[in-house]
Short mmCIF file of C-alpha atoms in Angstrom, two decimals:
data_model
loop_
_atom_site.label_atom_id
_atom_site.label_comp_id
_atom_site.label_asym_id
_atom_site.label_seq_id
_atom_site.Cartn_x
_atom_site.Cartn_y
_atom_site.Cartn_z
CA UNK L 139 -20.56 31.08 54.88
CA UNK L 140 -20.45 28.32 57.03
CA UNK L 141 -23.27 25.80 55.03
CA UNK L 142 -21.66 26.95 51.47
CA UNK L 143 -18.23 25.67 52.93
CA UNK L 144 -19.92 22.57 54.01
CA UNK L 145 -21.56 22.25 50.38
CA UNK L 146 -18.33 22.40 48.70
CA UNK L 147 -16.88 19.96 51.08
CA UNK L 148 -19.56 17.40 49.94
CA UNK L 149 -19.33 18.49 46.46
CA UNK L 150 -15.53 17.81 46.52
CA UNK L 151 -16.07 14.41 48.41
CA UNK L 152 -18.70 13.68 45.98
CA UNK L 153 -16.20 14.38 42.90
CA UNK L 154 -13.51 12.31 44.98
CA UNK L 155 -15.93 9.12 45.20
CA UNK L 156 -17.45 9.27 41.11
CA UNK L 157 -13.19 9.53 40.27
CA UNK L 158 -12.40 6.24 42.54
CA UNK L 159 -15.77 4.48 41.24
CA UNK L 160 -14.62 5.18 37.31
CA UNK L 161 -11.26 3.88 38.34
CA UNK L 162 -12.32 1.18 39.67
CA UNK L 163 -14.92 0.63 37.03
CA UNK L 164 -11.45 1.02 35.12
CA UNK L 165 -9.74 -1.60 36.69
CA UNK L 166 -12.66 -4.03 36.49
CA UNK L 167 -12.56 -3.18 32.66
CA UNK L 168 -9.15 -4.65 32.19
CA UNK L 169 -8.41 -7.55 34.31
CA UNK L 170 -5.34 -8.00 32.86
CA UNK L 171 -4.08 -4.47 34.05
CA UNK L 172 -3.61 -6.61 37.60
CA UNK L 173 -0.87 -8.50 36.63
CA UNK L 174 2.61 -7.58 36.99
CA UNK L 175 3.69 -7.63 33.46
CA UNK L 176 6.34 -4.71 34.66
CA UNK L 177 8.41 -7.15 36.90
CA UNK L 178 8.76 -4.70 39.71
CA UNK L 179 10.54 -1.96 37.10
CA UNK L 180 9.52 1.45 37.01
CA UNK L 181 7.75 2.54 33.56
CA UNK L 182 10.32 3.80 31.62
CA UNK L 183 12.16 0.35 32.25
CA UNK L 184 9.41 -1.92 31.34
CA UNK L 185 10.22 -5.10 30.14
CA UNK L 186 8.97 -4.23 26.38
CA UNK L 187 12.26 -1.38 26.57
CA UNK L 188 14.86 -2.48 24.24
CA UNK L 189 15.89 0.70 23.04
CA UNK L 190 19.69 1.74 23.94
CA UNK L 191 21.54 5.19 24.33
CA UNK L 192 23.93 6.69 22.08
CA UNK L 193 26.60 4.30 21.92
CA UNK L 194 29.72 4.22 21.70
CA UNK L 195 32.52 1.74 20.19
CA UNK L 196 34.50 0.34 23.39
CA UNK L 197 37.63 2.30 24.42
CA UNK L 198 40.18 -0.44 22.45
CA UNK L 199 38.11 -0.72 19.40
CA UNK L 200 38.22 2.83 18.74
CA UNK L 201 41.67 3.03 19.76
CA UNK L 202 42.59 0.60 17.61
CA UNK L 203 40.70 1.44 14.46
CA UNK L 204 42.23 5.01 14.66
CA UNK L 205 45.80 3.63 14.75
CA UNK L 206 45.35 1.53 11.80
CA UNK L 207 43.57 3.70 9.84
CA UNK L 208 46.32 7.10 10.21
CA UNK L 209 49.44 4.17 9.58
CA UNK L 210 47.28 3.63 6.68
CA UNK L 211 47.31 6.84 5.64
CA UNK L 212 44.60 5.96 2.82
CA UNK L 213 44.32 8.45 0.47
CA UNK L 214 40.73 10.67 -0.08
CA UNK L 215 39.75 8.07 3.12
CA UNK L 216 36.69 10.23 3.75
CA UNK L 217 35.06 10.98 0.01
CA UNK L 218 35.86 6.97 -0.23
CA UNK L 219 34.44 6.32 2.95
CA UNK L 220 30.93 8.22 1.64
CA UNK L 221 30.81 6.40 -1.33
CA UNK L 222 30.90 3.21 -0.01
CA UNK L 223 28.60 4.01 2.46
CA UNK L 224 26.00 5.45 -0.05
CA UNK L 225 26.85 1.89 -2.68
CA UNK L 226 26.17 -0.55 0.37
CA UNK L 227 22.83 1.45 1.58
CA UNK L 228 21.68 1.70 -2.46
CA UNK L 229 22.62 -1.74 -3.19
CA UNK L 230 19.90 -4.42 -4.70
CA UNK L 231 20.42 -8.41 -5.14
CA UNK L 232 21.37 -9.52 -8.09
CA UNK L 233 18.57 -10.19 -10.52
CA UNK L 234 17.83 -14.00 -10.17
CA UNK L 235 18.00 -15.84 -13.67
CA UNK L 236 14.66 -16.95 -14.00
CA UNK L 237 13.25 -13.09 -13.56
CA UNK L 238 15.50 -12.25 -16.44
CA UNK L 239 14.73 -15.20 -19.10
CA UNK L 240 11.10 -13.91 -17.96
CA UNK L 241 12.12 -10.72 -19.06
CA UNK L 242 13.86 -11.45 -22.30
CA UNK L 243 11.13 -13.98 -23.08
CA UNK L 244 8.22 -10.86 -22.53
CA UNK L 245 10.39 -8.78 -24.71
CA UNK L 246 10.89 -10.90 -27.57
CA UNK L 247 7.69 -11.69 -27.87
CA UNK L 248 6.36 -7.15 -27.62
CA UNK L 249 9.06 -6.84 -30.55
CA UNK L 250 8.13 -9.77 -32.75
CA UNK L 251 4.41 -8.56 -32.28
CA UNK L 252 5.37 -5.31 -33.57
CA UNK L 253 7.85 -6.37 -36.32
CA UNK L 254 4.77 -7.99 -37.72
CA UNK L 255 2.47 -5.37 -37.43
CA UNK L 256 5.12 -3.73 -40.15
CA UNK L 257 6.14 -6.44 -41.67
CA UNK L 258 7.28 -5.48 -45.45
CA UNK L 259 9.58 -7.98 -47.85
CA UNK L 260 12.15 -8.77 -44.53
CA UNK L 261 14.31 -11.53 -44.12
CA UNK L 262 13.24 -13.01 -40.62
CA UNK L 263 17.39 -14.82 -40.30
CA UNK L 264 18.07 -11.05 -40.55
CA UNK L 265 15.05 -9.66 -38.19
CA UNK L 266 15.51 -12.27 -35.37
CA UNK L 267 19.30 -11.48 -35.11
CA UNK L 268 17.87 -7.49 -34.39
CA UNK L 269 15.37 -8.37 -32.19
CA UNK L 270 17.98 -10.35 -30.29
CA UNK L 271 20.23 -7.77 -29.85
CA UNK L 272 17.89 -5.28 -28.93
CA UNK L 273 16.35 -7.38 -26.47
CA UNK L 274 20.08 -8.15 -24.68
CA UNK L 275 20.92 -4.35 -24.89
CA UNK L 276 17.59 -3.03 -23.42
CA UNK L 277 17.95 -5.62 -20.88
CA UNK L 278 21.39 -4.70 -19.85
CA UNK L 279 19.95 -0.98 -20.09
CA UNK L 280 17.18 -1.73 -17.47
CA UNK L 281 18.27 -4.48 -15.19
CA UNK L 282 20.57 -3.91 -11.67
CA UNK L 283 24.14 -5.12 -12.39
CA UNK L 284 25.08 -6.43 -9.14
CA UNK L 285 28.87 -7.29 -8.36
CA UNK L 286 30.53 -9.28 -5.36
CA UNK L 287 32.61 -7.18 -2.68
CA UNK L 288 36.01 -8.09 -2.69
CA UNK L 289 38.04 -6.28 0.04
CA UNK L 290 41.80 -6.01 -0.18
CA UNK L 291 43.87 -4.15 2.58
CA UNK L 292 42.86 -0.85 1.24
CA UNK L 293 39.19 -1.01 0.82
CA UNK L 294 38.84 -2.77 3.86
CA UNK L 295 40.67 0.29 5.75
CA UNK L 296 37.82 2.61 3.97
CA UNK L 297 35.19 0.14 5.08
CA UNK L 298 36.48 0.71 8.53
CA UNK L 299 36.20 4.11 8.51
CA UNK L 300 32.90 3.81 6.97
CA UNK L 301 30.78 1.41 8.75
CA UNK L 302 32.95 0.12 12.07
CA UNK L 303 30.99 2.16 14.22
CA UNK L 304 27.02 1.93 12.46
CA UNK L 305 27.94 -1.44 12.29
CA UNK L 306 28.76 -2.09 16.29
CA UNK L 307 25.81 0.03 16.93
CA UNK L 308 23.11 -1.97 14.62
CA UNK L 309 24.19 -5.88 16.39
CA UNK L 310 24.52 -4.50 19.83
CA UNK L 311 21.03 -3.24 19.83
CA UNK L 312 19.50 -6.64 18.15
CA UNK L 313 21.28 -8.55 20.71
CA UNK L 314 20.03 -6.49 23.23
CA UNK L 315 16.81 -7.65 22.40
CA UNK L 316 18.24 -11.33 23.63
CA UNK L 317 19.97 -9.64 26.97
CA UNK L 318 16.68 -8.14 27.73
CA UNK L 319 14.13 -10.42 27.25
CA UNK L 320 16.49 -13.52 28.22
CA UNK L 321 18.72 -12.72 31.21
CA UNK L 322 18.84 -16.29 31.97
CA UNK L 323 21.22 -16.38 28.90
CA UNK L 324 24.44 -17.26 28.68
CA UNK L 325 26.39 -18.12 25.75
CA UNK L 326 29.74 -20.03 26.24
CA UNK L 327 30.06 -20.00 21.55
CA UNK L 328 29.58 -17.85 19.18
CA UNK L 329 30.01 -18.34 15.25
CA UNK L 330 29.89 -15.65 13.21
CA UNK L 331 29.14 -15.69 9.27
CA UNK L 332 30.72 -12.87 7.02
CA UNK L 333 32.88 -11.83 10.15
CA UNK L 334 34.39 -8.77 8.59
CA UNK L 335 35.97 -6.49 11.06
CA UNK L 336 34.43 -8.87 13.83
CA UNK L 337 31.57 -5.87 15.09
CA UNK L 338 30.03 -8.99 16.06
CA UNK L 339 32.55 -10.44 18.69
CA UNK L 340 32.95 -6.81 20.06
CA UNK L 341 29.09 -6.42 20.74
CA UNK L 342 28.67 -10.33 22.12
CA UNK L 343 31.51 -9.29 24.21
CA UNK L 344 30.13 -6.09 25.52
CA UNK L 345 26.88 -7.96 26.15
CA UNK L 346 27.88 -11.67 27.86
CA UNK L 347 31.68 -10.70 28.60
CA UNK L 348 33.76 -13.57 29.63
CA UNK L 349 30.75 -16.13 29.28
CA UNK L 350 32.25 -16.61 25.70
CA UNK L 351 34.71 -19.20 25.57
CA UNK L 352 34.86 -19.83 22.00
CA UNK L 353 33.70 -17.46 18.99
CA UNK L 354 34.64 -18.48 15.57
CA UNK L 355 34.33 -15.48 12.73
CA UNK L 356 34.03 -16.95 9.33
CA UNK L 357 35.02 -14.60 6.52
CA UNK L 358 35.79 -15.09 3.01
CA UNK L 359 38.06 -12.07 2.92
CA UNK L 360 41.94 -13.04 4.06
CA UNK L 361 42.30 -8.79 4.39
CA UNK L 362 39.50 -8.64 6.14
CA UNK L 363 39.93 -11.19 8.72
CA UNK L 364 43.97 -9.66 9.25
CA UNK L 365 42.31 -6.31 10.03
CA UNK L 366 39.75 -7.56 12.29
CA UNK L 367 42.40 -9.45 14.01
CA UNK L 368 44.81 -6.55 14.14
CA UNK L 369 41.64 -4.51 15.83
CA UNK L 370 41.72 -7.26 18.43
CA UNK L 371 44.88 -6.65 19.82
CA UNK L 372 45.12 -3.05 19.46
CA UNK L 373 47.31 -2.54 16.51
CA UNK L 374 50.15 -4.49 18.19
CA UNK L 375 51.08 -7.59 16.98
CA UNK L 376 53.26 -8.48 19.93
CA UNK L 377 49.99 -7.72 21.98
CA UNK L 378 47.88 -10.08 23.36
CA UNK L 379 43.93 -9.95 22.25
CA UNK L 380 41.66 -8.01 23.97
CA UNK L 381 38.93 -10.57 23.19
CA UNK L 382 40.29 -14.02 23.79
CA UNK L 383 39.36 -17.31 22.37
CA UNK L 384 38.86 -15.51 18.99
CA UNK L 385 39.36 -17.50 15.93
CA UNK L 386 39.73 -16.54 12.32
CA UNK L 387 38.66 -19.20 9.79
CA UNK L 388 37.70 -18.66 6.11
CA UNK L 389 34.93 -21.56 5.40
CA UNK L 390 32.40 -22.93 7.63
CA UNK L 391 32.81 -25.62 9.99
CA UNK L 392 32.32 -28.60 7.67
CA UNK L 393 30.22 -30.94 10.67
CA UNK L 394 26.63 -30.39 10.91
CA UNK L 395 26.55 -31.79 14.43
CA UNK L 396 29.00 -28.96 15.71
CA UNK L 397 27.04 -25.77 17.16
CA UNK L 398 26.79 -22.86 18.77
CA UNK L 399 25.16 -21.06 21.13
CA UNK L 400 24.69 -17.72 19.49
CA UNK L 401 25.30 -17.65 15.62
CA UNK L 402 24.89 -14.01 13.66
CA UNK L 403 25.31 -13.16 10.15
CA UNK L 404 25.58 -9.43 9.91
CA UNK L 405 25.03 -7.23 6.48
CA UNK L 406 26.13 -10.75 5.04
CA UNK L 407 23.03 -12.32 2.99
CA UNK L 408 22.76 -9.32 1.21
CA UNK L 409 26.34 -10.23 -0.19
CA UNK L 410 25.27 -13.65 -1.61
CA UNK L 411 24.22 -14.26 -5.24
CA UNK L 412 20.82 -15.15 -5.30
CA UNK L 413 17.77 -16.66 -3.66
CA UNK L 414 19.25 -20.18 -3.83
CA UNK L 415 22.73 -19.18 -2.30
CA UNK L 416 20.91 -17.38 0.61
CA UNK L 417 18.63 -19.95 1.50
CA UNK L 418 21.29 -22.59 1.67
CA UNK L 419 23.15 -20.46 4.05
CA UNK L 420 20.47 -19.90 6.38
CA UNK L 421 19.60 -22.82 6.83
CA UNK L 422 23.29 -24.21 7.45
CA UNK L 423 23.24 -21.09 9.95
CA UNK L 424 20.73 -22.63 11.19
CA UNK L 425 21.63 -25.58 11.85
CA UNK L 426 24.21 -24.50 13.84
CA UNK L 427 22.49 -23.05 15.98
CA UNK L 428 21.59 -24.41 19.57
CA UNK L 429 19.99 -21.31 20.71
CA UNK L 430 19.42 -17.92 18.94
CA UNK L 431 20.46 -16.84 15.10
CA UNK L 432 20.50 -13.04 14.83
CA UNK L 433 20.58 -11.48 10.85
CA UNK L 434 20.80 -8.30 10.60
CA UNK L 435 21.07 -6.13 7.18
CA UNK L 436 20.58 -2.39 6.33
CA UNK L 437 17.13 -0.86 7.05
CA UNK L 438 15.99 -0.82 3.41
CA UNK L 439 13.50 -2.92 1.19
CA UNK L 440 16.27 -4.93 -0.05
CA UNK L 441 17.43 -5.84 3.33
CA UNK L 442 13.75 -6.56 5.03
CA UNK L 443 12.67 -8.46 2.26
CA UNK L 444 15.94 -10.42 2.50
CA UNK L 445 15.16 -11.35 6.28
CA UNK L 446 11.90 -11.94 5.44
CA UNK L 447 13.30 -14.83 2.84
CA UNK L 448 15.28 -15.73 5.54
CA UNK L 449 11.93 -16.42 7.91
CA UNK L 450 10.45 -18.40 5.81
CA UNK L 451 12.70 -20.32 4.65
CA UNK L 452 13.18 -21.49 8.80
CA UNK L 453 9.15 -21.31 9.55
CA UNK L 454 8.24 -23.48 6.02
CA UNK L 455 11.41 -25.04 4.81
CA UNK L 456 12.12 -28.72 5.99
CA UNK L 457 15.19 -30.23 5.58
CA UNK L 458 15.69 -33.40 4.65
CA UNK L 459 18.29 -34.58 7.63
CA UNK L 460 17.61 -32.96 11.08
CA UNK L 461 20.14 -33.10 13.81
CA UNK L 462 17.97 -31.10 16.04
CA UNK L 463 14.44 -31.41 15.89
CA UNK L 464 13.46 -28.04 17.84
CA UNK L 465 11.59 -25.87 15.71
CA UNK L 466 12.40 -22.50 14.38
CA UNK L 467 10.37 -19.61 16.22
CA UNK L 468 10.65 -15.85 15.52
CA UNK L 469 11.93 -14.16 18.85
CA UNK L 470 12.21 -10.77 17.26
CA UNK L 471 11.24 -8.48 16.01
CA UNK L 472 8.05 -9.73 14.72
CA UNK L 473 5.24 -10.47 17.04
CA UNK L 474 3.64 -13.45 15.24
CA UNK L 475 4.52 -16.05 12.47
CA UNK L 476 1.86 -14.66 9.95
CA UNK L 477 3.57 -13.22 6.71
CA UNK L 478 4.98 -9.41 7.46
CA UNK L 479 2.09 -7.40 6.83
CA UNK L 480 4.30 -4.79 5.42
CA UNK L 481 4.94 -6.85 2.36
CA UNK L 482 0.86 -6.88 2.05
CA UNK L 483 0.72 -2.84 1.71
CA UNK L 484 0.14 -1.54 -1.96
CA UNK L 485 3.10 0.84 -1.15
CA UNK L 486 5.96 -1.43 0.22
CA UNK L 487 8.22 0.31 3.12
CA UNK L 488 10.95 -1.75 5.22
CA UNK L 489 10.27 -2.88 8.34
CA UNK L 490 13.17 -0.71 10.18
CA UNK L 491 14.48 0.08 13.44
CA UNK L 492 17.28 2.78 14.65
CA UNK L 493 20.17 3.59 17.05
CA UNK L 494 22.07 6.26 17.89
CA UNK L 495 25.97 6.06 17.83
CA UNK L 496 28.98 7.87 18.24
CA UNK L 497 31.34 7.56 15.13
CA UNK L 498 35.05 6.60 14.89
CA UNK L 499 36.45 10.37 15.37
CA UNK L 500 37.64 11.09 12.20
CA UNK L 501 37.50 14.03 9.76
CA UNK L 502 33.96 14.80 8.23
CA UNK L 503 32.08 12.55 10.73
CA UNK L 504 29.56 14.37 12.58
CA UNK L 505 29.05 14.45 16.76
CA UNK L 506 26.41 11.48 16.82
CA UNK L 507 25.01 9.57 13.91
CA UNK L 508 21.76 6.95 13.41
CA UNK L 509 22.39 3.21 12.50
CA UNK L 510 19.06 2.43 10.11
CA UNK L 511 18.89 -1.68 9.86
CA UNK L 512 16.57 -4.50 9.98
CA UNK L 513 17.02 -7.38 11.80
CA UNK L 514 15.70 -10.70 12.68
CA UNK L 515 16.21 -13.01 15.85
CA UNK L 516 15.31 -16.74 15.64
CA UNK L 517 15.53 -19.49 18.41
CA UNK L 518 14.80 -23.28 19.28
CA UNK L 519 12.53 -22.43 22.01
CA UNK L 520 9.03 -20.31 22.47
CA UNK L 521 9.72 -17.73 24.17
CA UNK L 522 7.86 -17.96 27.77
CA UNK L 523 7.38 -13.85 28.79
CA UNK L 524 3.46 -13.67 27.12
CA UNK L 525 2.34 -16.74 28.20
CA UNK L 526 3.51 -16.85 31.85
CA UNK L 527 2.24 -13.32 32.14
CA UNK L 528 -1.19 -13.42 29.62
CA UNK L 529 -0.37 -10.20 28.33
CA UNK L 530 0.44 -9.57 24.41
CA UNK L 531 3.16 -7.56 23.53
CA UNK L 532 3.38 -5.57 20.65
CA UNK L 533 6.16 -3.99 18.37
CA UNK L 534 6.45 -0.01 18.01
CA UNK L 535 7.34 -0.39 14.30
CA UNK L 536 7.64 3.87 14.68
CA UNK L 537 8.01 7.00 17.16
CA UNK L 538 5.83 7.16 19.32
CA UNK L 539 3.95 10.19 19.07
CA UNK L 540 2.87 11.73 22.42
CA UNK L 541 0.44 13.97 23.18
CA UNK L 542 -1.87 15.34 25.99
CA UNK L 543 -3.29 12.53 28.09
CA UNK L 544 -3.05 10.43 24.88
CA UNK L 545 -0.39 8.61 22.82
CA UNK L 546 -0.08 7.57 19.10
CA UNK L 547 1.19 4.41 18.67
CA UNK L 548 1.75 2.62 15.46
CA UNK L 549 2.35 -1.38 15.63
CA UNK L 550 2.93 -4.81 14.61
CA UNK L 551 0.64 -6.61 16.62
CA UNK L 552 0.25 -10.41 17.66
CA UNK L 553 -2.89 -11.14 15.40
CA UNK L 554 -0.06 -10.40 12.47
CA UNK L 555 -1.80 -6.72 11.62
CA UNK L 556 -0.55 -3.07 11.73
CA UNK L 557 -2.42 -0.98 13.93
CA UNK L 558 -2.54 2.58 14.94
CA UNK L 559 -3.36 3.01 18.39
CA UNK L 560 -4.72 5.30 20.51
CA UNK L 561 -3.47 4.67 23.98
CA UNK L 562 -4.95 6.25 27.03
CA UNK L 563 -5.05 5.78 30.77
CA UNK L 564 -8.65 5.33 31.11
CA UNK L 565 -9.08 3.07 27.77
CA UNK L 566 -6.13 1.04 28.56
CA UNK L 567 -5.64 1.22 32.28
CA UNK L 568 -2.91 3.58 33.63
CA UNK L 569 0.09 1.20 33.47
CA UNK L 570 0.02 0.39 29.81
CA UNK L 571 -0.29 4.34 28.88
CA UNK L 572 2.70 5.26 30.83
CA UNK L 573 4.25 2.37 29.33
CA UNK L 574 3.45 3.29 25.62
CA UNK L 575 4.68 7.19 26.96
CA UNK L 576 7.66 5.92 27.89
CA UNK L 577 8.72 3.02 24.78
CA UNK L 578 10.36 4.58 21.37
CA UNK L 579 9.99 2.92 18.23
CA UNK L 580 11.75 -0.46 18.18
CA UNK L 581 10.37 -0.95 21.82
CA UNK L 582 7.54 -3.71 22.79
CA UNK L 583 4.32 -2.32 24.64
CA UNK L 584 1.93 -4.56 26.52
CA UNK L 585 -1.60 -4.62 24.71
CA UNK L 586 -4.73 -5.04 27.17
CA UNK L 587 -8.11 -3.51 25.10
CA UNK L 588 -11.25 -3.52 25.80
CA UNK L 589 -14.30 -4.92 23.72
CA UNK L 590 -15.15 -1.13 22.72
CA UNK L 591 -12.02 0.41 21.90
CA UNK L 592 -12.91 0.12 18.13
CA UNK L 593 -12.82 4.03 18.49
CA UNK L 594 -9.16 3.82 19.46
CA UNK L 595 -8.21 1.89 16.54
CA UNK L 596 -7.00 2.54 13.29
CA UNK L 597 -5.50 0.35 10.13
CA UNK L 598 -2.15 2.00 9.33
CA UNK L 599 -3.59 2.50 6.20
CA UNK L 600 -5.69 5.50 7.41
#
């Protein structure tokens, strides 16, 4: 009894001393693993955790939007309310010009090609005026007929009830990104483009709070920018603003030496004619701009593939008069300046991110809804977090599937590919797998890989 005891004992010492050896053959693996890219914060806080809870409009916006939309008293407010929330999530930008003479040009020349194939004893006066029209009817037939927004009192009461909350929910999570990763910041201006309600001001408030000492909202819309106003002081125009220091303008400051420290255009490029029109007003945004330029647009093709116009116009495009020379650099979400490799895939998806929210209490709204969008941070300075810690972050670009002693984790990484990842404690040292257990798509985790992880590593085409 006594010697098989004593066996075990050196059995189970033995076991004890292999385990510490692999783990420290584990550590030596990734000498990275030893520094402290978690800044002292447990794992579930790491600094790659962007991700918010289910939130919730503050206590005077809500109270506020439900006063003005019962004195309203729109009528069918929540069939309207679901239209215009399935139109903006559907809509497409406007065909550009050149696509369609393309088109017609293509067109004319298929039906000419087969008029002569058949050609009989026809006048051609006669047969060019028929191929014309069928060319300009087919093309109305087949091409996306795009129309401006214009919001009077009414519609913008619907668009309240529609996309107030979603709205809030979608900029206070991309500026969380900013809050997170830059605590040092603190913006004293704000200028927002295509104001609306003025979500915007509501979420920079909730983030920075009296640090703003100056927000412009620019809005075409004279309805829009009485309602947004009306929000601000609570439905009481005796009231004083909740928010002060808010002003309501309906053009752009004219000087291009005038900026701001935070500047945001939200679901706004998407309103703008064409390619020309959008460029032109990113790069005024940017110009603006002393610090960080947040877009943000639905989650759908249309609105990645807008942002992504919007990147390059500020990584490629340079102007011809420069006030300030800092150079444009993507903060978020993207991980590198390569071209998004989702626009490489043979089967195009949006590069999309989600949050939770609580809608505006009102008939036909369910308990807790998701805010689908895209969005895009750029600033004037390289962000310092990777290089002052020599670990690469990358972007969960979807849920993070977790399973045992293993995690799936699909991402955008630095090197400007999409990956599917295998994470594990003893691959990836024990940090970065609770890490990657503990981030949700949208999040950053810290990549450190060894040499022979090829195993681990999937395209995200597999």
């Amino acid at each position: 009894m006594v010697s098989r005891s004593y066996g075990a004992c050196v059995l189970c010492h033995r076991a004890v001393v292999v385990r510490m050896m692999c783990r420290g053959m584990s550590t030596a693996a990734h000498p990275q693993s030893q520094l402290d890219f978690l800044k002292g914060e447990p794992h579930r806080k790491h600094p790659g955790v962007t991700n918010l809870k289910t939130l919730r409009l503050p206590d005077e916006l809500q109270t506020a939007a439900r006063s003005i939309i019962h004195r309203a008293q729109v009528t069918r407010l929540t069939d309207r309310a679901h239209s215009l929330t399935n139109f903006l999530w559907s809509r497409k930008r406007a065909v550009e010009d050149s696509t369609l003479r393309k088109k017609a040009v293509s067109l004319e020349k298929e039906l000419w090609e087969k008029a002569m194939e058949k050609r009989g004893d026809i006048d051609e006066q006669l047969l060019e005026d028929r191929i014309r029209k069928k060319v300009i009817s087919e093309l109305k037939r087949t091409t996306y007929h795009w129309t401006p927004m214009k919001y009077d009192e009414d519609l913008g009461v619907v668009y309240m009830a529609a996309r107030l909350a979603g709205g809030y929910a979608a900029v206070r999570r991309a500026i969380n990104e900013i809050k997170k990763r830059d605590p040092s910041f603190a913006p004293q201006s704000l200028l927002d483009f295509g104001s609306g309600l003025g979500t915007v001001a509501w979420a920079s408030h909730s983030c920075w709070g009296d640090t703003l000492k100056e927000m412009v909202c620019v809005d075409s819309s004279g309805p829009m920018n009485i309602l947004a106003e009306r929000l601000l002081k609570g439905d009481d125009e005796r009231a004083e603003p909740h928010i002060k220091q808010v002003y309501f303008r309906q053009f752009l400051p004219v000087s291009p030496k005038v900026q701001f420290d935070l500047v945001a255009a939200a679901f706004t490029l998407s309103e703008l004619l064409n390619v020309k029109d959008r460029e032109e007003a990113v790069l005024t945004l940017w110009r603006k701009t002393s610090s960080y330029l947040v877009l943000v647009e639905n989650g759908t093709k249309e609105g990645h593939q807008i942002l992504m116009e919007a990147r390059d116009t500020l990584l490629k495009k340079q102007e011809k008069t420069v006030h300030d020379t800092r150079p444009a650099s993507v903060f978020a979400p993207c991980p590198h300046k390569q071209k998004c490799p989702k626009l490489a895939q043979e089967t195009t998806t949006p590069c999309n991110f989600q949050q939770k929210y609580q809608p505006l209490p009102l008939a036909g709204h369910n308990d807790r809804q998701t805010e689908k969008f895209s969005y895009l941070i750029m600033t004037r300075t390289e962000p310092a977090e990777a290089e002052a810690e020599g670990v690469d972050w990358a972007r969960l670009i979807a849920p993070v599937q977790s399973r045992t002693r293993h995690v799936h984790c699909r991402m955008c990484c630095p090197d400007g590919q999409l990956q599917h990842m295998v994470v594990t404690a003893r691959k990836h040292s024990r940090d970065v797998y609770r890490c990657a257990r503990s981030s949700d798509w949208g999040d950053q985790v810290p990549i450190i890989q060894r040499v022979d992880d090829d195993d681990d590593v999937q395209s995200d085409s597999e």
